[in-house]
Coordinates of C-alpha atoms in Angstrom, one line a residue:
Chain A
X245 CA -16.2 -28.5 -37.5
X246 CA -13.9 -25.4 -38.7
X247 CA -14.5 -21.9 -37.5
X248 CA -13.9 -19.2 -40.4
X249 CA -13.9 -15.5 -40.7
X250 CA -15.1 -14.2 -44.3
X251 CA -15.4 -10.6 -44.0
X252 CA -15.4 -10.3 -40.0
X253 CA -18.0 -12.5 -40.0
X254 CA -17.4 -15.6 -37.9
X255 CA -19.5 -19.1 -38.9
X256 CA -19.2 -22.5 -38.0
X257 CA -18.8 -24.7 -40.6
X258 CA -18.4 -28.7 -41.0
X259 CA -15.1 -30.0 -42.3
X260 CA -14.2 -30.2 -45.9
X261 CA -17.1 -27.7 -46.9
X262 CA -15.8 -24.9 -49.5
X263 CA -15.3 -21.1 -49.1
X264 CA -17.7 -20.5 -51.1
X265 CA -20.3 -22.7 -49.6
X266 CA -19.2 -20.9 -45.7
X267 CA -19.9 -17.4 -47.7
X268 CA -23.3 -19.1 -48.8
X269 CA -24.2 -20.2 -45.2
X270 CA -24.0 -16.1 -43.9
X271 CA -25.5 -15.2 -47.1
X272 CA -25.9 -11.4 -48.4
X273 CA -23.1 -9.4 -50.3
X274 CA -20.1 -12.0 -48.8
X275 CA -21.0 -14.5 -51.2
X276 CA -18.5 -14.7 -53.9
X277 CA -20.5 -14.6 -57.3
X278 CA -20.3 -17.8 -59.1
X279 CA -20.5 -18.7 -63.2
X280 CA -19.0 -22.2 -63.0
X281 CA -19.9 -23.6 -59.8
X282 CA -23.0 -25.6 -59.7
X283 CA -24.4 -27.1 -56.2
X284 CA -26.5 -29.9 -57.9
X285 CA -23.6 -30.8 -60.3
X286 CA -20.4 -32.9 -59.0
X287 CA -17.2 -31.8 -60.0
X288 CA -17.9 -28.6 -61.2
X289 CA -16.5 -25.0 -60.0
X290 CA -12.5 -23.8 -60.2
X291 CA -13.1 -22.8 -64.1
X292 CA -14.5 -19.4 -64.5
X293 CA -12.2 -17.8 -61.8
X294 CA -14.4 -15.1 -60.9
X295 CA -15.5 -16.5 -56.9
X296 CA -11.6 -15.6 -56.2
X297 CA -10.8 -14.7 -52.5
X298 CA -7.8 -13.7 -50.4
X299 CA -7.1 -16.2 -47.4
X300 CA -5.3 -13.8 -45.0
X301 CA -4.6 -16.4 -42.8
X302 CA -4.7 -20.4 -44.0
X303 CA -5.9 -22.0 -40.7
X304 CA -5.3 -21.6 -36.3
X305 CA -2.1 -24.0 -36.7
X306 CA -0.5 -22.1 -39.8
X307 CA -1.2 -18.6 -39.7
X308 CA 0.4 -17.6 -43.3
X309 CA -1.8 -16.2 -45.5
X310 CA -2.0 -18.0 -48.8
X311 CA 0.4 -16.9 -51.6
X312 CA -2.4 -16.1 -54.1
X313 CA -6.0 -15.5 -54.3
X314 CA -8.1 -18.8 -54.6
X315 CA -10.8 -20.0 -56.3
X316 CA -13.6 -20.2 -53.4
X317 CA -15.5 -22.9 -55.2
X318 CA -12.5 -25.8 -54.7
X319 CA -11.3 -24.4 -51.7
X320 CA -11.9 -26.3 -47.7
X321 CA -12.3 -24.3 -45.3
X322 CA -9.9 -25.0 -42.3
X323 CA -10.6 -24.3 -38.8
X324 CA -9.1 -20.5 -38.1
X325 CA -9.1 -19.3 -41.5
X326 CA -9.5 -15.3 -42.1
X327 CA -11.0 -14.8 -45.7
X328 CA -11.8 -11.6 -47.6
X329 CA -13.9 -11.1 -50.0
X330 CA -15.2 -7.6 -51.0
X331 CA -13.2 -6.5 -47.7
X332 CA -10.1 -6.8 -50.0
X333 CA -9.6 -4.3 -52.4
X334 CA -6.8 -6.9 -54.7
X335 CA -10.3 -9.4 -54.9
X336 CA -12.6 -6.4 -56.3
X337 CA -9.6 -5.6 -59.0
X338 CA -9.0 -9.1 -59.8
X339 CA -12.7 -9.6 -60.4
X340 CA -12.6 -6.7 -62.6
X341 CA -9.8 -8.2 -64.6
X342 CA -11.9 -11.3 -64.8
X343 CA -15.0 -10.1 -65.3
X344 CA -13.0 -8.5 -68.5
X345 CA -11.7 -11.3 -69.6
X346 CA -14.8 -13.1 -70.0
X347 CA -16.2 -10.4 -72.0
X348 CA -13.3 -10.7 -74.1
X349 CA -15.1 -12.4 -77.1
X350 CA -18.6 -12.4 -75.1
X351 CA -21.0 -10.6 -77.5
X352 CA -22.6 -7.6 -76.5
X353 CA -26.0 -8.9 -78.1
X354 CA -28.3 -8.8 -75.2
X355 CA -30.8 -6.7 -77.1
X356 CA -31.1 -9.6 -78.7
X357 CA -30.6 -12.3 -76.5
X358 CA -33.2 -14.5 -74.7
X359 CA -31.2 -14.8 -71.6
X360 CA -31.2 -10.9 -70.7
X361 CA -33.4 -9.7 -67.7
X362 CA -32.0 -13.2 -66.3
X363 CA -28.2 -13.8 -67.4
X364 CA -25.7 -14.0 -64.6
X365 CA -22.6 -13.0 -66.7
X366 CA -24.9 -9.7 -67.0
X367 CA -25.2 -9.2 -63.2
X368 CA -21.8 -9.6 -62.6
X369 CA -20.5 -7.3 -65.6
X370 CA -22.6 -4.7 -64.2
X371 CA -21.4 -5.1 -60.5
X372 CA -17.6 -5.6 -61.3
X373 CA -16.7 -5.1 -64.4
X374 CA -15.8 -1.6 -66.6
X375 CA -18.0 -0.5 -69.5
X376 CA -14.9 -0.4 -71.7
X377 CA -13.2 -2.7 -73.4
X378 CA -9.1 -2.7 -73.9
X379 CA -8.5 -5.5 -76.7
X380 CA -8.8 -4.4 -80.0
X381 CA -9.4 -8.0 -81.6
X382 CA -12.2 -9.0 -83.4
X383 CA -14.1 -11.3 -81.4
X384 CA -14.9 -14.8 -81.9
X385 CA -18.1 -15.7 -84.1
X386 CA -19.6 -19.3 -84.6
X387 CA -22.6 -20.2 -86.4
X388 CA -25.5 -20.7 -84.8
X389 CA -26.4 -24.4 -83.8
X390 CA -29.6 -26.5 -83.6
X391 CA -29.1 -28.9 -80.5
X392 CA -31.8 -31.4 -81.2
X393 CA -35.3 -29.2 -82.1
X394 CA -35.8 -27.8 -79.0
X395 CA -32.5 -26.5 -77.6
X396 CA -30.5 -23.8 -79.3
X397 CA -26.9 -23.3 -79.3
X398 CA -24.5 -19.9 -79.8
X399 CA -21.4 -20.3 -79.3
X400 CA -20.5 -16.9 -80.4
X401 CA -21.8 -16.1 -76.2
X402 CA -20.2 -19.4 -74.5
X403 CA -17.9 -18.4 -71.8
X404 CA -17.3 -22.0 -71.4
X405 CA -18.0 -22.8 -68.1
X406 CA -18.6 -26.9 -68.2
X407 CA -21.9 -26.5 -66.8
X408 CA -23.7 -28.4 -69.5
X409 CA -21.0 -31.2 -69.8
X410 CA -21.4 -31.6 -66.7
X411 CA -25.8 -32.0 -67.3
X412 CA -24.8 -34.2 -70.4
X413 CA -22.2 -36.3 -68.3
X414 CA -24.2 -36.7 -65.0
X415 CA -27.9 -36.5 -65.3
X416 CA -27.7 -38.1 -69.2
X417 CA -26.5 -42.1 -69.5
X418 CA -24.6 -41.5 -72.9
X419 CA -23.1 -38.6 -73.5
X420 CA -23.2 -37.1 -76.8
X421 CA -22.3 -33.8 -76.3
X422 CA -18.9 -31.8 -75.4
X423 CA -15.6 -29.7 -75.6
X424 CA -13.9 -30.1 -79.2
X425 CA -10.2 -28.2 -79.4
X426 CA -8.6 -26.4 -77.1
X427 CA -7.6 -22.8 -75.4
X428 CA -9.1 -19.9 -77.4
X429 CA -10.7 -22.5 -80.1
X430 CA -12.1 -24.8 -77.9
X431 CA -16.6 -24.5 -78.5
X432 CA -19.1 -27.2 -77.1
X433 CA -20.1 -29.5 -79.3
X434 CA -23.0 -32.2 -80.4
X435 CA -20.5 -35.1 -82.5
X436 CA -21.2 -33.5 -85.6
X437 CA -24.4 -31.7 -84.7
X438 CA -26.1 -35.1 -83.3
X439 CA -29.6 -34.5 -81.2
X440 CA -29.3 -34.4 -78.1
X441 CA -32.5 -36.6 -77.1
X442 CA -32.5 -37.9 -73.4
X443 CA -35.1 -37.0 -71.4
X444 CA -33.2 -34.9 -69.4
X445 CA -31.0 -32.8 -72.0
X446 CA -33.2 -29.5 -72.0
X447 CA -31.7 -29.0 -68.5
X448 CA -28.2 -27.7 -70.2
X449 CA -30.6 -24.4 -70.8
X450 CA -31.2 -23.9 -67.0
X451 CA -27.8 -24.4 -66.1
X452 CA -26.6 -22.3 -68.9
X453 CA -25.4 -19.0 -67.4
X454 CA -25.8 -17.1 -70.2
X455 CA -27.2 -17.1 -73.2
X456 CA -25.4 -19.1 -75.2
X457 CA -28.0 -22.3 -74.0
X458 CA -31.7 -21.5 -75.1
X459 CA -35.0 -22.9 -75.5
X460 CA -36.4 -22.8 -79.3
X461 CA -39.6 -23.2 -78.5
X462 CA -39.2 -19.7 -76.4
X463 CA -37.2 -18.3 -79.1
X464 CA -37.9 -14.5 -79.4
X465 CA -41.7 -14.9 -78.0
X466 CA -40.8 -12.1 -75.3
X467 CA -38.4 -10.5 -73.3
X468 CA -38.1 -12.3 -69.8
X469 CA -39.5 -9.5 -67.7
X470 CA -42.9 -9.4 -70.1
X471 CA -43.8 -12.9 -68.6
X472 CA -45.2 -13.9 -64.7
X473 CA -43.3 -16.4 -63.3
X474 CA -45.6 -19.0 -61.5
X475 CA -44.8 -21.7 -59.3
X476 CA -46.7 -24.9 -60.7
X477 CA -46.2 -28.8 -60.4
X478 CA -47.9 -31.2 -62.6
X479 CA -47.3 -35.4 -61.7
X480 CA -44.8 -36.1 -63.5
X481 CA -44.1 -40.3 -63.9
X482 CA -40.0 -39.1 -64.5
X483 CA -39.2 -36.1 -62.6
X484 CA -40.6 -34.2 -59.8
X485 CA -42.8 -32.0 -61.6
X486 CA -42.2 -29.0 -59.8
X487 CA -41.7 -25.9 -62.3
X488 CA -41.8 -22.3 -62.9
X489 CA -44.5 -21.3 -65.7
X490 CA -43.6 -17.6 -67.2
X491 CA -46.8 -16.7 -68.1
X492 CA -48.1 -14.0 -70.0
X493 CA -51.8 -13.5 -69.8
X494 CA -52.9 -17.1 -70.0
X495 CA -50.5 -18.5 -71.8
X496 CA -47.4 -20.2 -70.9
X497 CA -44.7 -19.3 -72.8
X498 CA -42.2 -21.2 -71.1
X499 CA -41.1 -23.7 -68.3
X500 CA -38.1 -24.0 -66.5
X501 CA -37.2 -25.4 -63.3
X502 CA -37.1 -23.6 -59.8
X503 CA -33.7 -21.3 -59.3
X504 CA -32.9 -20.8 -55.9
X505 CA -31.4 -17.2 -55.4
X506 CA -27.3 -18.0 -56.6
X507 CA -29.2 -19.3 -59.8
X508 CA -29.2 -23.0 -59.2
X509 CA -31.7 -25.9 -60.1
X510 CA -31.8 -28.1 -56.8
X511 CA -34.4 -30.8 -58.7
X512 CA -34.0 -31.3 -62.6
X513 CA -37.2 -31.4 -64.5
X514 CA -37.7 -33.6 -67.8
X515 CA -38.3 -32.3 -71.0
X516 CA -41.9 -33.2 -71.5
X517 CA -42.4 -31.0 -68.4
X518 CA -40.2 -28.3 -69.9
X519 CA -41.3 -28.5 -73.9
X520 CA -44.5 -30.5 -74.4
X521 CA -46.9 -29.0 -71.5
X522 CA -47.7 -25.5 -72.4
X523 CA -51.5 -25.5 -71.6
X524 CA -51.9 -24.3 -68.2
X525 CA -54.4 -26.9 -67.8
X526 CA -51.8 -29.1 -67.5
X527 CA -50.9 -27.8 -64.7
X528 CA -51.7 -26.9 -60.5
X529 CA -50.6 -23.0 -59.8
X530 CA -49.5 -22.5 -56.5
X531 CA -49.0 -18.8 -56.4
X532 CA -46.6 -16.1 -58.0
X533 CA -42.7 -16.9 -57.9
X534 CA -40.7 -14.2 -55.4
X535 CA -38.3 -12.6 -57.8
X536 CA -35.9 -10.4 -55.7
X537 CA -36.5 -7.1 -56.6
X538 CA -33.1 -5.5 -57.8
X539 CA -33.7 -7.9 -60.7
X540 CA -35.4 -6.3 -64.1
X541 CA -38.2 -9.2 -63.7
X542 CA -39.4 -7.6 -60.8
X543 CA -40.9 -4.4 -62.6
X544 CA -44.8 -4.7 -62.2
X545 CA -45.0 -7.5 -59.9
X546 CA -46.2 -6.5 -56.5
X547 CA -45.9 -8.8 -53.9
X548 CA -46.9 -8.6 -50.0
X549 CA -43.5 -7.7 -47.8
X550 CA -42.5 -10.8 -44.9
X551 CA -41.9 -8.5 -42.1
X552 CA -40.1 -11.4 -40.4
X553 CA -37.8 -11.7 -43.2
X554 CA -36.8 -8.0 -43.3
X555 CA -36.1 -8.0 -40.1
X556 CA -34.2 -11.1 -40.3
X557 CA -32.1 -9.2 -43.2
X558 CA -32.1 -6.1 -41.2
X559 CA -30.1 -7.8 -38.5
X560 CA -27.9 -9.5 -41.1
X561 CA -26.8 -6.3 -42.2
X562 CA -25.9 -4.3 -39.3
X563 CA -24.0 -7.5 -37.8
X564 CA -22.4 -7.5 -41.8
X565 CA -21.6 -3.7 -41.5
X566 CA -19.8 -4.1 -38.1
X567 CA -17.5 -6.7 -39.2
X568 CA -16.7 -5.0 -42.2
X569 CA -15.2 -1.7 -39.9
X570 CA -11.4 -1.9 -38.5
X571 CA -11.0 -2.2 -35.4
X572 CA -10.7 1.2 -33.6
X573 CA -7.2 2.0 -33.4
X574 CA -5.7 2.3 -29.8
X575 CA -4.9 5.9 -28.7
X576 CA -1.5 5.4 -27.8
X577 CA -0.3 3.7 -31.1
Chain B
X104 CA -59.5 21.7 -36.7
X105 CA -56.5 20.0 -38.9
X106 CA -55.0 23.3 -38.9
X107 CA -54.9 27.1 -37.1
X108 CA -55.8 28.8 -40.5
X109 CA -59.3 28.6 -40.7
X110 CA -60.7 32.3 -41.3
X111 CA -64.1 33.3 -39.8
X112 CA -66.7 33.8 -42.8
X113 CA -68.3 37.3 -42.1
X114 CA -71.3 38.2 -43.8
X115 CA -71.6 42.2 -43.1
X116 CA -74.6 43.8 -44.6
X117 CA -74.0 45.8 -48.2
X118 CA -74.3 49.7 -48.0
X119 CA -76.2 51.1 -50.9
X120 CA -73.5 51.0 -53.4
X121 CA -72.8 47.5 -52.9
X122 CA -76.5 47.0 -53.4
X123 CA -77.4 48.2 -57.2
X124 CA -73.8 46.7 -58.6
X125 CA -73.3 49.0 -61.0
X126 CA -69.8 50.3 -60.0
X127 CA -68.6 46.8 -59.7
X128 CA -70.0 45.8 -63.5
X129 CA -68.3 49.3 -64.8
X130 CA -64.9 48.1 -62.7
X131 CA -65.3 44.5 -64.6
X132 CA -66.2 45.9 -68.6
X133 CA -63.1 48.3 -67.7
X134 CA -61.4 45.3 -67.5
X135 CA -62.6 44.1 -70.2
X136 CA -61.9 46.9 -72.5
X137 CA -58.1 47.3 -71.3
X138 CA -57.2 43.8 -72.8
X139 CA -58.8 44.7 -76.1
X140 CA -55.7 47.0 -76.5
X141 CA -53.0 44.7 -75.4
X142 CA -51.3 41.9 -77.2
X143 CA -52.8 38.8 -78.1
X144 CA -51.3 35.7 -76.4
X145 CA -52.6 33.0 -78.8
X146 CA -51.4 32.7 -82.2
X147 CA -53.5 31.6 -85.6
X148 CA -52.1 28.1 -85.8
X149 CA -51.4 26.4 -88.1
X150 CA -51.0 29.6 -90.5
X151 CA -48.2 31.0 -87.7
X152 CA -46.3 28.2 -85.9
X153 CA -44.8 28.8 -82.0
X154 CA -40.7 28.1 -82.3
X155 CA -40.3 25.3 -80.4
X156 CA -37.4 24.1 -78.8
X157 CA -34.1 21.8 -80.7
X158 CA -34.7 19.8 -78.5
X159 CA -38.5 19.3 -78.3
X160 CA -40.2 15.8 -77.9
X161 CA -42.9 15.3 -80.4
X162 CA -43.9 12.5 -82.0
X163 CA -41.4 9.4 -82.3
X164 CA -39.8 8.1 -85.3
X165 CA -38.4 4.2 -85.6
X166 CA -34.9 5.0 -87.1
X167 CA -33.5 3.1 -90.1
X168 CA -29.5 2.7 -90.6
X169 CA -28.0 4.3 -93.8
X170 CA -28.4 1.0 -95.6
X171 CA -32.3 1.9 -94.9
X172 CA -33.0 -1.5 -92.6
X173 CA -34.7 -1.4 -89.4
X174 CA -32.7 -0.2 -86.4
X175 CA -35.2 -1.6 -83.8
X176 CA -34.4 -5.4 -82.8
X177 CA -37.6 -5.4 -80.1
X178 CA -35.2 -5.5 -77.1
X179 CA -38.2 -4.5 -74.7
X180 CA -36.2 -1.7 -73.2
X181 CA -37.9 1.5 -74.0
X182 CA -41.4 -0.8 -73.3
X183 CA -39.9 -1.1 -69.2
X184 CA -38.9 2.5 -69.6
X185 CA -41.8 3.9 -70.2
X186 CA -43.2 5.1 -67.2
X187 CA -46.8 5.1 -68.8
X188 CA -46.7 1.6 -69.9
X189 CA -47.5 2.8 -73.5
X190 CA -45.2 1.2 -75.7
X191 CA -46.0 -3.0 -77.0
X192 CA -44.0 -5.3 -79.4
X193 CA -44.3 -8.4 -80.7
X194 CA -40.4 -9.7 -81.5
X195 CA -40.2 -12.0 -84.3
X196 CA -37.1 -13.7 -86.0
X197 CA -35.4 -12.3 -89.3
X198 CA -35.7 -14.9 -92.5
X199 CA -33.2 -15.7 -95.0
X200 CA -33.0 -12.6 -98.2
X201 CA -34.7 -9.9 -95.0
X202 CA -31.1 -8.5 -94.1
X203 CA -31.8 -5.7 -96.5
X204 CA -34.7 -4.8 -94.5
X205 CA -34.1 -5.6 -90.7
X206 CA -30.5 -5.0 -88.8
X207 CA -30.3 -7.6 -86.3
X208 CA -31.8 -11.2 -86.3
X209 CA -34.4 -9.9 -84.6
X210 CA -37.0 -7.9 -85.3
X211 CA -40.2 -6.3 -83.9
X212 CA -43.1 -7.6 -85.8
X213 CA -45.4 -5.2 -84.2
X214 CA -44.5 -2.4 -82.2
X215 CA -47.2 -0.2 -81.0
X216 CA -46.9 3.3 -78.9
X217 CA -50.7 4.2 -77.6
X218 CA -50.2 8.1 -78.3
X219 CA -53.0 8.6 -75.8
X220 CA -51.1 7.2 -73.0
X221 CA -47.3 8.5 -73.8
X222 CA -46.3 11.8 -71.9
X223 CA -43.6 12.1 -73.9
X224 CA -40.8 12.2 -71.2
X225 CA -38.2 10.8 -73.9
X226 CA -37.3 7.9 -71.3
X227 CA -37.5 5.4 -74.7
X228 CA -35.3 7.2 -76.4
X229 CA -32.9 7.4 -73.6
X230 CA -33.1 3.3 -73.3
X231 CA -32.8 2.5 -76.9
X232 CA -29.1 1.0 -76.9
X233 CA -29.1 0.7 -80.8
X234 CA -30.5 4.6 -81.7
X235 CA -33.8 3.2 -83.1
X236 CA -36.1 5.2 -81.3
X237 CA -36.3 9.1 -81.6
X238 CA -38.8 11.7 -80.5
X239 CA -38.9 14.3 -82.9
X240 CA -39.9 17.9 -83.5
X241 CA -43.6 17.0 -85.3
X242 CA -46.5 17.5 -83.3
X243 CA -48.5 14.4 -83.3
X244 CA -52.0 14.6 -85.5
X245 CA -55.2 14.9 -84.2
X246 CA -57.8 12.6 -84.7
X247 CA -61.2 11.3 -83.7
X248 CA -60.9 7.1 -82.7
X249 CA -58.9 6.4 -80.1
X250 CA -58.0 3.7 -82.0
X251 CA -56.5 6.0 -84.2
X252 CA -54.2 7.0 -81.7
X253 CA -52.0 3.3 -81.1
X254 CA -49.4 4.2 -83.6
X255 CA -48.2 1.3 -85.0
X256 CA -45.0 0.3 -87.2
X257 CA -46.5 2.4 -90.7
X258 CA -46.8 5.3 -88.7
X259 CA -43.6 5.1 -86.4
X260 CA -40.9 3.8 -89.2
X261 CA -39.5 6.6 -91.2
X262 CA -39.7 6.3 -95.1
X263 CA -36.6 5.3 -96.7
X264 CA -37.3 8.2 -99.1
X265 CA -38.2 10.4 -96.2
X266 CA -35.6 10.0 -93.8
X267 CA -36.6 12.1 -90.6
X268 CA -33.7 14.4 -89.4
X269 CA -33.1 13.6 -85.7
X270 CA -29.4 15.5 -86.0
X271 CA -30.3 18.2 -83.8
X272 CA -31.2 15.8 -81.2
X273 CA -28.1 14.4 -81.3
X274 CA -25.9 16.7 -79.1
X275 CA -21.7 17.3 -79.2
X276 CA -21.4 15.2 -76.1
X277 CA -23.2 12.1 -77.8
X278 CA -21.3 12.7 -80.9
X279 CA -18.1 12.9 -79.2
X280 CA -19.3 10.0 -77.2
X281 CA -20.1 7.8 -80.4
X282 CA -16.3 8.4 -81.5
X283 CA -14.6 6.8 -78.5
X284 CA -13.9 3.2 -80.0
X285 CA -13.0 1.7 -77.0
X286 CA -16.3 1.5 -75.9
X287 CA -17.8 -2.2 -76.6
X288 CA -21.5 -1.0 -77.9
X289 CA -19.6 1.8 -80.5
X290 CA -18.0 -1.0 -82.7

């Protein structure tokens, strides 16, 4: 077990378990954001840069602080380590300066996009980044791609965060799909536009975090936060069947799997779940999704308050707030 | 008792005077008379029209480019705006030979403002992010269906012959805003 301080905040932690992973364990605003990292996906994370954090001091036997910020996501904890997160004023800025960089040749098409209301590259350019722009180049354009005919592919938005190589590599036998070039050029790619037709390939649109990844069959119908999201399972003979249906009226527009709050699919559905079952006859409703309600999908859904919870967060917050404040200084220094 | 400022009703008996009314119906035709000889507070409309302010909010106009395509790409932003829930759209995606007629690859198919729900607080207008939407100096027709009140895309969409000015709604510090480059959304 190591012992780490992220933000003042002390937590227990076992062995080998990243700084990111510790922040997730306290939860709340110490959590570094993440565009590359995915739980449920090996070997992914240290690519997008923007989960960066300043290790004041590296561990109880070597108290140096690290030379530069790390990435979170491929960084062990070790026992004594003091990290900082949004404590550190040289983590906010180099966010900032990430945050720009991936807008660099990120459209700013989200009137059109399918992904806004839900896109994570939006939440974190509206939390750390600047509504300007300093480059002057024209960005990057590629033509739209079909990926098989249900998944749809713009490069033009990839920030390429490996997320999807990663679904095509680890959850897909053969992989067909993948980085061509390199640096500024490099763009995923189907070998010469090949279908992607494994059972699980329409997952690369739930771990997509933005829009660059969407479903054709949901292709314009309506802006995310028209729909109800509804938590539904159906038996499902290759998958676990557990979905969420966003629903407008009676219809099912679309299906994708659960997202836990950092935006993560813990259990992969299949793609007759996700494409071929839009009859909610097909499936059992358990109940409305919770949506947290700073997010746009929120507007019009009521839902009843957990007055344990708030308390719970309540208490989170106040023991957050005091680790954040210096120590009082001492009167005779 | 909610509160101390309950009053007492008394019912005193009426003296003679009080009783046969008369000075009281004079007092109310004086009244009457003294406003026959002041100015008038309502105007003959439509013959005389009321100025109304530059920057009144009338009824909207869907905005076309100078090319004369559709500015509106059915974002959805000025329907979670509006704080009366008035606004619908159906989005629907731009064909091959339509770029004459719609600016962005998507469009809104239908677009529908209920004019007897909108209070015209100019929230859509303030959402728009690609200056589609406009409320303008018109006042809004009268009619006798409600149906006739759900404005849909032939009554919102300004004729390319007709363009609508919405100039005067555009003030210096929007203008001057527009200019700066270095903001992403003015390229």
């Amino acid at each position: 077990m190591a012992k780490v301080t992220i933000d003042g905040i002390e937590i227990e932690v076992p062995d080998g378990t990243t700084i990111l992973n510790a922040a997730r364990q306290i939860g709340g605003e110490v959590v570094p954001p993440a565009m590359c990292y995915y739980t449920s996906l090996k070997e992914t994370g240290g690519k997008c840069r923007v989960c960066l954090v300043k290790v004041t001091q590296g561990s109880a036997k070597d108290p140096r602080p690290m030379p530069k910020l790390v990435a979170s996501c491929r960084t062990p904890v070790a026992d004594g380590m003091v990290v900082q997160n949004i404590t550190s004023p040289d983590v906010l800025e180099a966010r900032k300066g990430v945050v720009e960089f991936l807008l660099l040749n990120h459209p700013l098409d989200c009137p059109i996009c399918d992904q806004a209301g839900e896109c994570d590259l939006q939440d974190l350019s509206y939390e750390h980044g600047t509504e300007g722009t300093r480059t002057e180049f024209e960005r990057r354009t590629f033509d739209k791609i079909d990926i098989g005919d249900k998944i749809k592919l713009h490069m033009t938005r990839c920030i390429l965060c490996y997320r999807c190589v990663f679904v095509a590599d680890q959850l897909t036998p053969e992989r067909v799909h993948g980085v061509l070039n390199r640096g500024d050029r490099s763009e995923i790619s189907t070998y010469i536009e090949k279908a992607v037709d494994n059972d699980f390939s329409g997952n690369m649109i739930d771990v997509c975090p933005v829009g660059a990844l969407t479903d054709r069959t949901f292709r314009f119908k309506s802006r995310v936060w028209f729909t109800k999201p509804m938590d539904a399972h159906r038996n499902c003979s290759k998958c676990c069947g557990k979905v969420v249906l966003w629903m407008k009226g009676n219809e099912v527009l679309r299906v994708t799997g659960r997202k836990d709050r950092y935006g993560e699919v813990k259990e992969f559905i299949c793609n007759e779940c996700r494409f071929e079952h839009k009859n909610p006859a097909d499936w059992t409703i358990e109940g409305p999704r919770h949506i947290n309600r700073h997010s746009v999908i929120s507007q019009n859904h009521y839902e009843k308050i957990d007055l344990q919870n708030l308390k719970r967060e309540v208490e989170r917050q106040i023991v957050f707030q005091k680790g954040r404040q210096l120590p009082e200084a001492s009167p005779n220094s | 008792m909610l509160t101390d400022r309950a009053k007492v009703v008394v019912k005193k008996e009426m003296n003679f005077w009080e009783r046969i009314y008369l000075p009281a119906i004079l007092g109310g035709t004086l009244i009457t008379i003294k406003h026959l000889f002041k100015r008038k507070t309502t105007i003959k409309f439509p013959e005389v029209k009321r100025e109304i302010s530059a920057v009144w909010r009338g009824q909207h106009v869907l905005k076309r480019d100078e090319h004369g395509a559709e500015r509106c790409t059915a974002c959805g932003l000025c329907a979670v705006a509006c704080p009366a829930e008035a606004i619908t759209m159906t989005a629907a995606e731009r064909k091959k030979g339509e770029e004459n007629l719609y600016r962005e690859e998507k469009y809104a198919a239908v677009y529908e403002i209920n004019m007897l729900r909108c209070i015209f607080c100019g929230l859509c207008e303030e959402a728009c992010p690609k200056e589609a939407i406009f409320l303008t100096d018109r006042i809004e027709s009268t009619d006798y269906s409600r149906q006739a009140f759900i404005f849909g895309k032939d009554k919102l969409v300004e004729p390319v012959d007709k363009r609508i000015d919405v100039t005067k709604r555009q003030t210096s510090e929007v203008l001057e805003f527009k200019k700066n480059k270095q903001l992403s959304h003015n390229r």
